[in-house]
Coordinates of C-alpha atoms in Angstrom, one line a residue:
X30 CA 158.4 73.8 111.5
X31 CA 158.9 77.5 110.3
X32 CA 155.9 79.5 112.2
X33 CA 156.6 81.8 109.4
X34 CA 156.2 79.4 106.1
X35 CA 153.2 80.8 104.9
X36 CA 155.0 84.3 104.6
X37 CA 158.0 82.5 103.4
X38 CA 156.0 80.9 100.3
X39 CA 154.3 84.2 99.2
X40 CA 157.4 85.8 98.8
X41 CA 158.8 83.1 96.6
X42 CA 155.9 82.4 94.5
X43 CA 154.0 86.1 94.5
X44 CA 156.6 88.3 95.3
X45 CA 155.4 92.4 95.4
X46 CA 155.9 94.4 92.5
X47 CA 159.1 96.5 92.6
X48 CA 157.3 99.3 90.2
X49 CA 154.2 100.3 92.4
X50 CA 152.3 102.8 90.2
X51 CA 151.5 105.9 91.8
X52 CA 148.3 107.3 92.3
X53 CA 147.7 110.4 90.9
X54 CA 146.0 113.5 92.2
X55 CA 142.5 114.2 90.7
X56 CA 142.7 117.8 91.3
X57 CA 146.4 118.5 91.5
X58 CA 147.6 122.1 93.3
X59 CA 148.6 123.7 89.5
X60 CA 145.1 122.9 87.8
X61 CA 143.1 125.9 86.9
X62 CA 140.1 126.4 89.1
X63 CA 137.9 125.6 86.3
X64 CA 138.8 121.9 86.5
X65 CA 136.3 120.1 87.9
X66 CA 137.1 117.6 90.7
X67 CA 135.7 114.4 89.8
X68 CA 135.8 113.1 93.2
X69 CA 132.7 115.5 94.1
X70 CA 130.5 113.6 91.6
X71 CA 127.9 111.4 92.7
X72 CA 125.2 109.0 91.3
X73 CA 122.5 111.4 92.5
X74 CA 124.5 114.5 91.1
X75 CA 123.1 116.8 88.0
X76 CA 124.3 114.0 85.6
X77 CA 121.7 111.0 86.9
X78 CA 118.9 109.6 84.8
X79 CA 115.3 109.9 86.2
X80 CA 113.4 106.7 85.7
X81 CA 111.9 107.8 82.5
X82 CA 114.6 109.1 80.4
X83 CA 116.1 105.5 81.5
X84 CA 113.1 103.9 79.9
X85 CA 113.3 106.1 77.2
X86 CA 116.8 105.3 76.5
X87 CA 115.3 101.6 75.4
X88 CA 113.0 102.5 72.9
X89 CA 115.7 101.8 70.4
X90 CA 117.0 98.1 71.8
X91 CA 115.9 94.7 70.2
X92 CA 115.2 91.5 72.0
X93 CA 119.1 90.2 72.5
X94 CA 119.3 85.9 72.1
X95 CA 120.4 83.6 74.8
X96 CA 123.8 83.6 76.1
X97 CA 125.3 80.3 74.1
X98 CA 125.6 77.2 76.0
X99 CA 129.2 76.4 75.1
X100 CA 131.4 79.7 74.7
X101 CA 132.5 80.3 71.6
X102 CA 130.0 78.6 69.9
X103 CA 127.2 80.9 67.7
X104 CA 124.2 81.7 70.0
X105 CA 121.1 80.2 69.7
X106 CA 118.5 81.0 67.7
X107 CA 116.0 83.8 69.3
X108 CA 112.7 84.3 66.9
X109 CA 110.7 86.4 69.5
X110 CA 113.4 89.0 68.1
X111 CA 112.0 89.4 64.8
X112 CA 108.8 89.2 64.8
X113 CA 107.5 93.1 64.5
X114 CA 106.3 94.9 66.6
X115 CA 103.0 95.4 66.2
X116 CA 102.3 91.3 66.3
X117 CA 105.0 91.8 69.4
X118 CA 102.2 94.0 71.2
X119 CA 99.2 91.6 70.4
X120 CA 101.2 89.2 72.3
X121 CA 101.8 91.1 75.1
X122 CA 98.5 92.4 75.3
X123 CA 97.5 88.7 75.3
X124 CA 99.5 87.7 78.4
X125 CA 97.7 90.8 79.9
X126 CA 94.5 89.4 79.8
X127 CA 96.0 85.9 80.8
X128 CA 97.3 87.6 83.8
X129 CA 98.5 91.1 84.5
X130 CA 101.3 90.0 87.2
X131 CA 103.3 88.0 84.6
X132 CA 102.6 90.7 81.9
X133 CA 104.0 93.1 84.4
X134 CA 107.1 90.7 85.5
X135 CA 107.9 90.6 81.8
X136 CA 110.0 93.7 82.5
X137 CA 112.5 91.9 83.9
X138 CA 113.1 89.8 80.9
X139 CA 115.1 92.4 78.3
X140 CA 115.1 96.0 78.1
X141 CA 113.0 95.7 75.0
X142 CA 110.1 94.2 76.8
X143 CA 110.9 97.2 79.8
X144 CA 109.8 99.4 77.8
X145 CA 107.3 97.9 76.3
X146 CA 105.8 97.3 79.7
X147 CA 106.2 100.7 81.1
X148 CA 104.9 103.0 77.7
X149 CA 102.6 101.1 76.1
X150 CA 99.5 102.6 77.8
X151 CA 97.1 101.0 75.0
X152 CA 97.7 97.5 77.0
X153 CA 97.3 99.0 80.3
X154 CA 93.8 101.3 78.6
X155 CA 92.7 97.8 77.7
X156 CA 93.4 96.1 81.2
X157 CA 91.6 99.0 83.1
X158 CA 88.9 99.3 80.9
X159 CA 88.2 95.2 80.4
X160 CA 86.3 92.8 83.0
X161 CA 88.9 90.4 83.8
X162 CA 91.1 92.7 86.1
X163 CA 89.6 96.2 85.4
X164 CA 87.0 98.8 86.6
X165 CA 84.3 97.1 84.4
X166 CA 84.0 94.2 87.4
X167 CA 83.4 97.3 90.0
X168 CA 80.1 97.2 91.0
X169 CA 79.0 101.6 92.7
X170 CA 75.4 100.8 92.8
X171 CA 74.0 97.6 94.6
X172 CA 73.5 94.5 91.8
X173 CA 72.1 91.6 93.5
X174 CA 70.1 91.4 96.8
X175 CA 72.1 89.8 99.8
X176 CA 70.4 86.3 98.6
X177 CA 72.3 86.7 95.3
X178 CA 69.7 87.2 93.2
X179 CA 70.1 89.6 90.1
X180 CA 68.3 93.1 90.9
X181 CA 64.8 94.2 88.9
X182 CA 66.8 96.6 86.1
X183 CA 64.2 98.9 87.5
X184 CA 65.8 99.0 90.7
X185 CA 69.2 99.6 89.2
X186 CA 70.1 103.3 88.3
X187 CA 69.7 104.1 85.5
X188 CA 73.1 106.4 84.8
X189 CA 74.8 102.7 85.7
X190 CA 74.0 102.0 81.9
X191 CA 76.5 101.9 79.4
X192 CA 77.2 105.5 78.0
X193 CA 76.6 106.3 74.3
X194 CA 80.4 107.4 74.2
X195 CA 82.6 104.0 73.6
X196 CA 85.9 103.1 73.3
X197 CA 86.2 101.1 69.6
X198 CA 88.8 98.3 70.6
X199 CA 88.2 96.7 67.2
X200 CA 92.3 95.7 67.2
X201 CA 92.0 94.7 70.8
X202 CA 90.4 91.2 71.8
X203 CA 88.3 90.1 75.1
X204 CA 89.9 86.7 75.5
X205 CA 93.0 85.8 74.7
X206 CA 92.1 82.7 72.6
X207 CA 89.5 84.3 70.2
X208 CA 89.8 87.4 68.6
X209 CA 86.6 89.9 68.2
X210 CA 85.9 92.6 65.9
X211 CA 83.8 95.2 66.6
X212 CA 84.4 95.4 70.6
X213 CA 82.9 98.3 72.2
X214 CA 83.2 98.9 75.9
X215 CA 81.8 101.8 77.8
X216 CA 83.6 104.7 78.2
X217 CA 82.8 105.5 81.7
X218 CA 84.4 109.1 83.6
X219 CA 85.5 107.3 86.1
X220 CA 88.5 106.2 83.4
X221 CA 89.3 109.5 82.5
X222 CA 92.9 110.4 82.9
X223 CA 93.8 113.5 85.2
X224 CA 96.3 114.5 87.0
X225 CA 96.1 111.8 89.8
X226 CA 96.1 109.3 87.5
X227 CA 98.6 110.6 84.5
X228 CA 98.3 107.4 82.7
X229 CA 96.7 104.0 82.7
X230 CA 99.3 102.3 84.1
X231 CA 99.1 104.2 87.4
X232 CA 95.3 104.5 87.6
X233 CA 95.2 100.6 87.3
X234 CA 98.1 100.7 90.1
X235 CA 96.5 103.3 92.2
X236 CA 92.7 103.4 92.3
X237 CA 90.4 102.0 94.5
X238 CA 89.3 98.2 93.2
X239 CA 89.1 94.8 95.2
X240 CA 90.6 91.6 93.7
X241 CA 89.2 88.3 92.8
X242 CA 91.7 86.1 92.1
X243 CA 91.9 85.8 96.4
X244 CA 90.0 86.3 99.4
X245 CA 90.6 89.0 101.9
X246 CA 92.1 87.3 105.9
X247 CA 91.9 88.8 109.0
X248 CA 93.6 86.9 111.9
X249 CA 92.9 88.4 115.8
X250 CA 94.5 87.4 118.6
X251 CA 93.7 88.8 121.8
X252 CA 94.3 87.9 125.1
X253 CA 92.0 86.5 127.6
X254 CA 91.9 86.2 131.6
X255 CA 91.3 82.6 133.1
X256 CA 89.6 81.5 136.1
X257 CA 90.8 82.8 138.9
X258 CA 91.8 80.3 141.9
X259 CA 89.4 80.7 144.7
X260 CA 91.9 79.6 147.6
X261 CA 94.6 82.3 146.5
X262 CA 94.8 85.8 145.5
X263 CA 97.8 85.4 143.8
X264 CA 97.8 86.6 140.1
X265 CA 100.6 84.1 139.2
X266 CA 98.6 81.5 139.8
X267 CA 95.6 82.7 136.9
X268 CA 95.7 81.3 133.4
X269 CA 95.7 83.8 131.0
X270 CA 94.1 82.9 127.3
X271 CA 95.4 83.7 124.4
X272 CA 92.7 83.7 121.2
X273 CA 92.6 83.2 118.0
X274 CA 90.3 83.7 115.2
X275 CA 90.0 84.0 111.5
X276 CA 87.1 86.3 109.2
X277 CA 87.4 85.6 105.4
X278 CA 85.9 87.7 102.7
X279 CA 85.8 86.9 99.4
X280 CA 84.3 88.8 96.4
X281 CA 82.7 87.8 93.5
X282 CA 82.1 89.5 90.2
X283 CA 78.6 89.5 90.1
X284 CA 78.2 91.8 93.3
X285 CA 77.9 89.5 95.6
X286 CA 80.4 88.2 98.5
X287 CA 81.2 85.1 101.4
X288 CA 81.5 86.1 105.0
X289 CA 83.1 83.2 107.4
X290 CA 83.9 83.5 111.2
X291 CA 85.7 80.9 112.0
X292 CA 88.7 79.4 114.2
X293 CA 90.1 77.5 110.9
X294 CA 93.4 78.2 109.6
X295 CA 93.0 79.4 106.1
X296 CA 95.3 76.5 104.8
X297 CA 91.5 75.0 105.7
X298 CA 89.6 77.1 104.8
X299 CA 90.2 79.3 101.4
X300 CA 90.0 76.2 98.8
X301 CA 86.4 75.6 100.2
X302 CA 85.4 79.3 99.9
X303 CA 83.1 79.2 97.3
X304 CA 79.3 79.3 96.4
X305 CA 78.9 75.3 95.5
X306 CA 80.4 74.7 98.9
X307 CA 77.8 77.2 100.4
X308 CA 75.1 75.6 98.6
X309 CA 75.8 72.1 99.9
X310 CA 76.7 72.8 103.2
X311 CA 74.6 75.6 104.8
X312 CA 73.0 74.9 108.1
X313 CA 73.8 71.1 107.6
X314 CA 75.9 68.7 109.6
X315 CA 78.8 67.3 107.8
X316 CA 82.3 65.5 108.3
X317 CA 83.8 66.5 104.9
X318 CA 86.3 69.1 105.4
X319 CA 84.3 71.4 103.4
X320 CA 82.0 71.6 105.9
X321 CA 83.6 74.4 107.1
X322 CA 81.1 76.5 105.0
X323 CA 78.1 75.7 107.2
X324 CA 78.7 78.9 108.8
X325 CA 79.6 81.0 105.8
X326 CA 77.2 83.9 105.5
X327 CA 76.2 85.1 101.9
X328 CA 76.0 89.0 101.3
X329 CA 76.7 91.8 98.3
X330 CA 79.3 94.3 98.0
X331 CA 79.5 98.1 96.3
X332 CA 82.2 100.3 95.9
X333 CA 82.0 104.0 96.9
X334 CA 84.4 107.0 94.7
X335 CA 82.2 106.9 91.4
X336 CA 81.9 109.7 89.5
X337 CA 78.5 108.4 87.8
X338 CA 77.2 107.5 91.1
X339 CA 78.0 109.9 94.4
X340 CA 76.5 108.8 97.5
X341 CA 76.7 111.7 100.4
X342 CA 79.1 110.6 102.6
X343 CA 81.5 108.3 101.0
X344 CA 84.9 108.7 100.2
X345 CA 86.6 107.0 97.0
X346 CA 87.9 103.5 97.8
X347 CA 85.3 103.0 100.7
X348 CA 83.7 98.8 100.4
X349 CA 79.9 98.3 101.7
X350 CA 79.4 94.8 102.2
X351 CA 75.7 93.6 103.6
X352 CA 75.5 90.0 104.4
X353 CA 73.1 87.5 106.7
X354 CA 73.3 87.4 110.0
X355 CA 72.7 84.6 112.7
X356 CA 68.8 84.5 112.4
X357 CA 67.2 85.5 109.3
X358 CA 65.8 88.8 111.3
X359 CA 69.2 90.1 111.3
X360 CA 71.6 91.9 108.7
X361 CA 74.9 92.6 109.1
X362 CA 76.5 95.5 107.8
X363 CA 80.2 96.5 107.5
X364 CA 82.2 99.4 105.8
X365 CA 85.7 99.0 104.9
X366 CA 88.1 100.8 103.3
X367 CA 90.9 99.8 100.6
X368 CA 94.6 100.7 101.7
X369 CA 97.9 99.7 100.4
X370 CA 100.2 97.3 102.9
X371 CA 104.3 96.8 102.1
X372 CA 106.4 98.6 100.5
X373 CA 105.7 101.5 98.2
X374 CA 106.6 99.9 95.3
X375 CA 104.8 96.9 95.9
X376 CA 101.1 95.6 95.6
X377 CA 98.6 98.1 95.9
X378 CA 94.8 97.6 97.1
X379 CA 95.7 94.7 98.6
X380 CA 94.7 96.1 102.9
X381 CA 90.8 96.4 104.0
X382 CA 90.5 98.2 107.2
X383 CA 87.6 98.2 109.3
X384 CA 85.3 101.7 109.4
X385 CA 81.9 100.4 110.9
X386 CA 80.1 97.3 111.8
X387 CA 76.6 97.3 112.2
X388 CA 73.9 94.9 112.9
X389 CA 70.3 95.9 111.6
X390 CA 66.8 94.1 113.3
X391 CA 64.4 93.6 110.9
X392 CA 62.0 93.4 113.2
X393 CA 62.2 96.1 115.8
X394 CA 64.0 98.1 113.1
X395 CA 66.9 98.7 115.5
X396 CA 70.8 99.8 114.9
X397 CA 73.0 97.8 116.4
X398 CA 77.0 98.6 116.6
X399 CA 79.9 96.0 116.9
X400 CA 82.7 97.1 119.1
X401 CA 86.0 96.8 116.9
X402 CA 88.4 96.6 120.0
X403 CA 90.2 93.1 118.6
X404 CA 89.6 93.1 115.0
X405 CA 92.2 93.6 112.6
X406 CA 92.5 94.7 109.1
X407 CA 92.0 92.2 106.4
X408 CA 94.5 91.5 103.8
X409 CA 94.8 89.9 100.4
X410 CA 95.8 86.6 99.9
X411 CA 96.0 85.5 96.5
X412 CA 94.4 81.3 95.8
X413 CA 95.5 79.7 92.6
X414 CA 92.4 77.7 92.7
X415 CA 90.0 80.4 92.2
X416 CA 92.0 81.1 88.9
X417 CA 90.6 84.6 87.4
X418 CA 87.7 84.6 89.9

């Protein structure tokens, strides 16, 4: 057989073109100086579109149908596409409520709903200003005592009231089954736009607030000498350990909070994270695999950064968390702070890393401070069981 026959059978069947096309020269010798050689452009040159003017170039596109399903047939019908746009925004702000994640991934459906997404800043006003994923969940002042218990309104300050100033949201509704007219929320300074946060979008994106839709995982491993053999002074021979453990946090929206130290993987551990799990199983003996929460420690939480209430001291986006301890003449104290893990882009307020940990005596009224040598930072985890939270 021909070594050659695959060659041969090109040749025959896909023979080369005896009119090649010449190139031609993009700046030939004879052009003027003042033409432009378009081989020097590039996609970050003069001509490129910033983020917003490519927004902005959608403000004018409609909600295109579905691709048909057989070509050449008409496409499918696509109501969505005229329904106005006022009722189009009531929707949206709907799924906001429902859950800001999929409102946000709605981007990615059309161009219409892009820009939708990124410049309607009522939707976002409403999301920051609301209680199901907004500042009016963040607690600055302590609300409960570490039992849980509401706080004497005596005891509460008194600036932490709502402000005479309100926002009317008459058009905008609280839940996104039932409609409400007449829905005033308080206007706090904290939500004032300023030149760190330019718009509601971004403040939402960028300020300090914790999350409770999930609980906040820290895993540490360190390593650990062994026992050392006695008839050898070899260190080959010594075991070296390697351990692991888990600390959960998880935040609720009354102002108070679940500590748990535990060697439980959180595939264990996060479903049985709440307070009816706490309730049943604190300081009892149990086989269930929610009696994991034996050792779960209950607390209260504050954030630091308000405008209404300053504290000497603290720095915006700084998380106080006071909780049991071992023996009910202990306390433990810890201050965190909220960071940003991943990419830029990505999920914000989602890192808590470790500033102090304290243990208080109640009875020798004594300071006490944990060393942070092994402890890691915590991150968020979200838990589709705990729903909104």
């Amino acid at each position: 057989m021909d070594a050659g026959v695959d060659r041969i059978y090109k040749n025959k069947h896909f023979p080369p073109s005896s009119n090649k096309i010449k190139p031609t020269d993009s700046n030939p010798s004879n052009a003027p100086v003042t033409v432009p050689n378009p081989a020097h452009h590039f996609l970050d040159g003069p001509f490129a579109l910033t983020t917003n003017n490519l927004v902005n170039s959608f403000s004018n596109t409609t909600v295109p149908p579905a691709a048909p399903a057989i070509e050449g047939t008409p496409p499918p019908l696509c109501p969505i596409a005229k329904i106005p746009s006022e009722l189009l925004i009531e929707i949206l702000l709907k799924t906001a409520i429902a859950d800001v994640a999929s409102f946000a991934r709605l981007s990615i459906v059309c161009k219409r709903f892009a820009y939708l997404v990124a410049t309607e800043d009522r939707i976002w006003e409403r999301i920051c200003r609301g209680h199901e994923y907004g500042f009016a969940a963040m607690h600055y002042i302590w609300k409960t005592s570490i039992a849980g218990k509401p706080l004497p309104t005596t005891l509460l300050d008194a600036s932490d009231l709502p402000l005479d100033d309100a926002l009317d949201v008459s058009t905008l509704s609280l839940d996104p089954c039932t409609s409400f007219n007449n829905v005033r929320l308080p206007r706090s300074p904290i939500l004032f736009l300023s030149d760190v946060y330019p718009s509601y979008r971004q403040m939402l994106r960028t300020r300090p607030r914790l999350r409770f839709n999930g609980c906040y995982i820290s895993t540490v491993n360190y390593h650990r000498p062994g026992a050392s053999n006695t008839s050898t002074n070899s260190t080959y021979t010594c075991p070296v350990h390697i351990v692991t453990y888990y600390r959960y946090l998880r935040f609720f929206r009354d102002g108070t909070c679940l500590s748990l130290l535990t060697t439980t993987e959180p595939a264990d551990v996060v479903h049985h994270l709440t307070k009816e799990n706490l309730q049943a199983h604190h300081n009892k003996e149990s086989m269930l695999p929610s009696a994991i929460m034996r050792h779960a420690l209950k607390g209260r939480w504050r954030l630091s950064g308000s405008l209404v209430h300053q504290h000497d001291g603290e720095k915006e986006g700084d998380v106080h968390i006071e909780t049991e301890g071992v023996d009910a003449k202990y306390m433990y104290n810890m201050q965190l702070s909220l960071r940003s893990a991943g990419r830029v882009c990505g999920t914000r307020n989602n890192k808590l890393v470790w500033k102090g940990f304290w243990s208080y005596n109640r009875l020798t009224d004594d300071w006490a401070t944990f060393t942070l040598r092994n402890d890691r930072a915590f991150f968020w985890s979200r838990v589709k069981s705990y729903a909104m939270g």
